[in-house]
Tab-separated table of C-alpha atoms in Angstrom:
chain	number	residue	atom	x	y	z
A	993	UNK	CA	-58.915	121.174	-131.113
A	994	UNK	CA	-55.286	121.793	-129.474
A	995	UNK	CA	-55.281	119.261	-126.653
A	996	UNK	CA	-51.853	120.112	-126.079
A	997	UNK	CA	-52.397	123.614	-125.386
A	998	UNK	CA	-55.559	122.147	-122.866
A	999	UNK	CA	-52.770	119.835	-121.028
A	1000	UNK	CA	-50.032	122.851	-121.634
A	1001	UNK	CA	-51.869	125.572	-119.698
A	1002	UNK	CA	-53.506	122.861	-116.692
A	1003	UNK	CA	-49.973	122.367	-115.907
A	1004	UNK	CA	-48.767	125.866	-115.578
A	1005	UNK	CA	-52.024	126.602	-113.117
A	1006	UNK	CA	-51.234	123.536	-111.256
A	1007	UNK	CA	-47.547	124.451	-110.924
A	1008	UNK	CA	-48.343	128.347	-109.745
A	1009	UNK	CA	-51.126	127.510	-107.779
A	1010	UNK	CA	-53.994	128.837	-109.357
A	1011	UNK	CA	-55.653	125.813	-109.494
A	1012	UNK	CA	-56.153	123.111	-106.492
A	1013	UNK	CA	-56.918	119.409	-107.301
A	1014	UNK	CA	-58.882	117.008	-105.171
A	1015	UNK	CA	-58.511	112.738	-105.219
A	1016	UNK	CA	-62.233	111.394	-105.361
A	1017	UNK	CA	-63.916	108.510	-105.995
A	1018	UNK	CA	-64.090	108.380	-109.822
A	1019	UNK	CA	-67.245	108.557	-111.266
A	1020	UNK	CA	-68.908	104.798	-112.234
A	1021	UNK	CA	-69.840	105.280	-115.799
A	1022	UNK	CA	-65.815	105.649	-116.224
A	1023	UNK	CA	-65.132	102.454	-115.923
A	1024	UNK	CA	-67.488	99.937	-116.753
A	1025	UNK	CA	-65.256	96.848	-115.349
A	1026	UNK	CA	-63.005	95.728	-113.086
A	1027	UNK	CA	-60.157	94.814	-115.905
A	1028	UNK	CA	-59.819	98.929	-116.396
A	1029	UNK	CA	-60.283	100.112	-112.818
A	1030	UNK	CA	-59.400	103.444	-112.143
A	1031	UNK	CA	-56.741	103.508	-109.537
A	1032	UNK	CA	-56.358	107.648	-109.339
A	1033	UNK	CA	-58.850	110.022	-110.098
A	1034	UNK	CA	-58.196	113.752	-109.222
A	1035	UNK	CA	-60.646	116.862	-110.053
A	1036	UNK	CA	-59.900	120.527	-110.424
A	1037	UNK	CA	-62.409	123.377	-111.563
A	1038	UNK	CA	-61.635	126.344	-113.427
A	1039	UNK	CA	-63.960	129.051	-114.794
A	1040	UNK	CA	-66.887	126.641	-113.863
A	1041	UNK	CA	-65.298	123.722	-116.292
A	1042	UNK	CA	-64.419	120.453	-114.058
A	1043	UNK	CA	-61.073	119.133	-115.319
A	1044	UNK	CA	-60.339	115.303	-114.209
A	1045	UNK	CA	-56.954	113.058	-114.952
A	1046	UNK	CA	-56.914	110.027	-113.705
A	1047	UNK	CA	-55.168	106.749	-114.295
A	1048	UNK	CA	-56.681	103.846	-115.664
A	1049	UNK	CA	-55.883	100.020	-115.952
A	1050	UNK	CA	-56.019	98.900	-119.145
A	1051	UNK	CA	-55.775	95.668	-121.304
A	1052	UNK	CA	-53.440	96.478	-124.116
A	1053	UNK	CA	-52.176	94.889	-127.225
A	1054	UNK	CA	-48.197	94.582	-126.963
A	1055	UNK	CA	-47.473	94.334	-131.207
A	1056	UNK	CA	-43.738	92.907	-130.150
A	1057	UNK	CA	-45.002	89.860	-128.441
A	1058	UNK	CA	-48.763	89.508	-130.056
A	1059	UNK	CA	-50.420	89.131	-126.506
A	1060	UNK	CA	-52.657	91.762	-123.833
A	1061	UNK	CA	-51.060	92.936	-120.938
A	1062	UNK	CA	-53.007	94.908	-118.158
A	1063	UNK	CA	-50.835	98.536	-118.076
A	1064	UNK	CA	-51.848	101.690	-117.000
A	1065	UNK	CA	-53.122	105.094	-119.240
A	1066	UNK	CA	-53.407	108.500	-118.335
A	1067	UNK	CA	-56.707	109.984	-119.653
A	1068	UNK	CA	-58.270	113.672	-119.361
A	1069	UNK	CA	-61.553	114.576	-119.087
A	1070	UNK	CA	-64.041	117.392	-118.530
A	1071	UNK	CA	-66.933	116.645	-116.146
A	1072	UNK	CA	-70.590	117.421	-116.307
A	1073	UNK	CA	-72.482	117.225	-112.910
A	1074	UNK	CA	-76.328	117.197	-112.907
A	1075	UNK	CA	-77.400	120.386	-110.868
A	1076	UNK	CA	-80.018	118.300	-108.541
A	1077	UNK	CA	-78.014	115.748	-107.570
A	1078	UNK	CA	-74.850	117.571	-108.064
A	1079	UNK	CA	-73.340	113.824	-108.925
A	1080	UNK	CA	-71.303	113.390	-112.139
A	1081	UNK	CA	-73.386	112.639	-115.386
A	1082	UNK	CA	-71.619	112.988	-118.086
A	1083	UNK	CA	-67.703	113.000	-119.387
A	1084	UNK	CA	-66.302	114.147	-122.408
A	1085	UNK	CA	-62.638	112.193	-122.528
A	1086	UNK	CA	-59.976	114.212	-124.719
A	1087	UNK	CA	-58.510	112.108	-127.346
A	1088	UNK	CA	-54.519	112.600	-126.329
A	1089	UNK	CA	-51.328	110.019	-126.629
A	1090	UNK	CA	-50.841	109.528	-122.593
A	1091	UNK	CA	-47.247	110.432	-123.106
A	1092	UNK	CA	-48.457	114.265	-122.871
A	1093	UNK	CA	-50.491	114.067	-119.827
A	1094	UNK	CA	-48.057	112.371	-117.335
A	1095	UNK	CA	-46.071	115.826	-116.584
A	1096	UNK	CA	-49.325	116.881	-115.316
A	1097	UNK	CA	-50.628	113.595	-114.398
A	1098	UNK	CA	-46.815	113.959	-111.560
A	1099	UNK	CA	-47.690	117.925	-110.889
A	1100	UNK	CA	-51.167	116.846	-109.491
A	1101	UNK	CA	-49.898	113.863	-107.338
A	1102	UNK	CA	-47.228	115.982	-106.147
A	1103	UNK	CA	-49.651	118.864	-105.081
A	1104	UNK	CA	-52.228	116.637	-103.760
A	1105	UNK	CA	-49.271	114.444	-101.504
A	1106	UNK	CA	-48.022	118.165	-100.814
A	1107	UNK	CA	-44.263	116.643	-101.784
A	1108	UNK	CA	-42.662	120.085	-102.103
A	1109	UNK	CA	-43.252	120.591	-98.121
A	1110	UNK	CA	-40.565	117.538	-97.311
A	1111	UNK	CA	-38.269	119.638	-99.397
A	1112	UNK	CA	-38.396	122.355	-96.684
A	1113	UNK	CA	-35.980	122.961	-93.101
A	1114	UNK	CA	-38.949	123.479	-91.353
A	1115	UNK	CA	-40.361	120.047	-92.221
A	1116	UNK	CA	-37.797	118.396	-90.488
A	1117	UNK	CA	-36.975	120.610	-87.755
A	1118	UNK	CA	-37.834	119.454	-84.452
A	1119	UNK	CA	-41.143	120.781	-82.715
């Protein structure tokens, strides 16, 4: 499985606009303690598949100075929601190096914080 072509092609539908993501309470069974909270969890769907990134504290393993640190990952993740409920049930998590998903990781926040409308005259033009 290409991953990268996964990440690749969510980032060029959340940079054109095909695809709109939403912040939402991340589902429970992603984090089962408070040492890896989730701090941001955004959702997108397209052609019926739920896409999530989110960000994630984490305890990890620093080899330079042989100690845990609590940092941050990026993680990706289809969702399954049960059809009664409609509440998530189930996640598959992609296996990637976090290095790859923080373009996209930026192009949600940045659509979701609608940061390209500061850029614009009319934002700052009186009313």
């Amino acid at each position: 499985m290409n991953i990268k072509l996964i990440v690749n092609n969510l980032l060029k539908l959340t940079m054109y606009k095909h695809i709109t993501w939403i912040r939402k309470n991340p589902p429970s069974f992603l984090s089962s303690s408070p040492e890896n909270a989730i701090i941001f969890y955004y959702e997108t769907v397209y052609k019926s598949k739920t896409f999530a990134i989110y960000e994630q504290q984490e305890h990890i393993f620093s080899q330079d100075i042989g100690e845990f640190f609590i940092g941050t990952k990026f993680h990706l993740a289809t969702i399954g929601y049960n059809e009664l409920t409609e509440s998530p049930s189930d996640a598959y998590i992609f296996d990637t190096d976090d290095v790859s998903l923080y373009p996209l990781y930026q192009n949600v926040k940045r659509e979701v914080l609608d940061v390209n409308s500061l850029f614009s005259p009319d934002f700052w033009s009186k009313d």
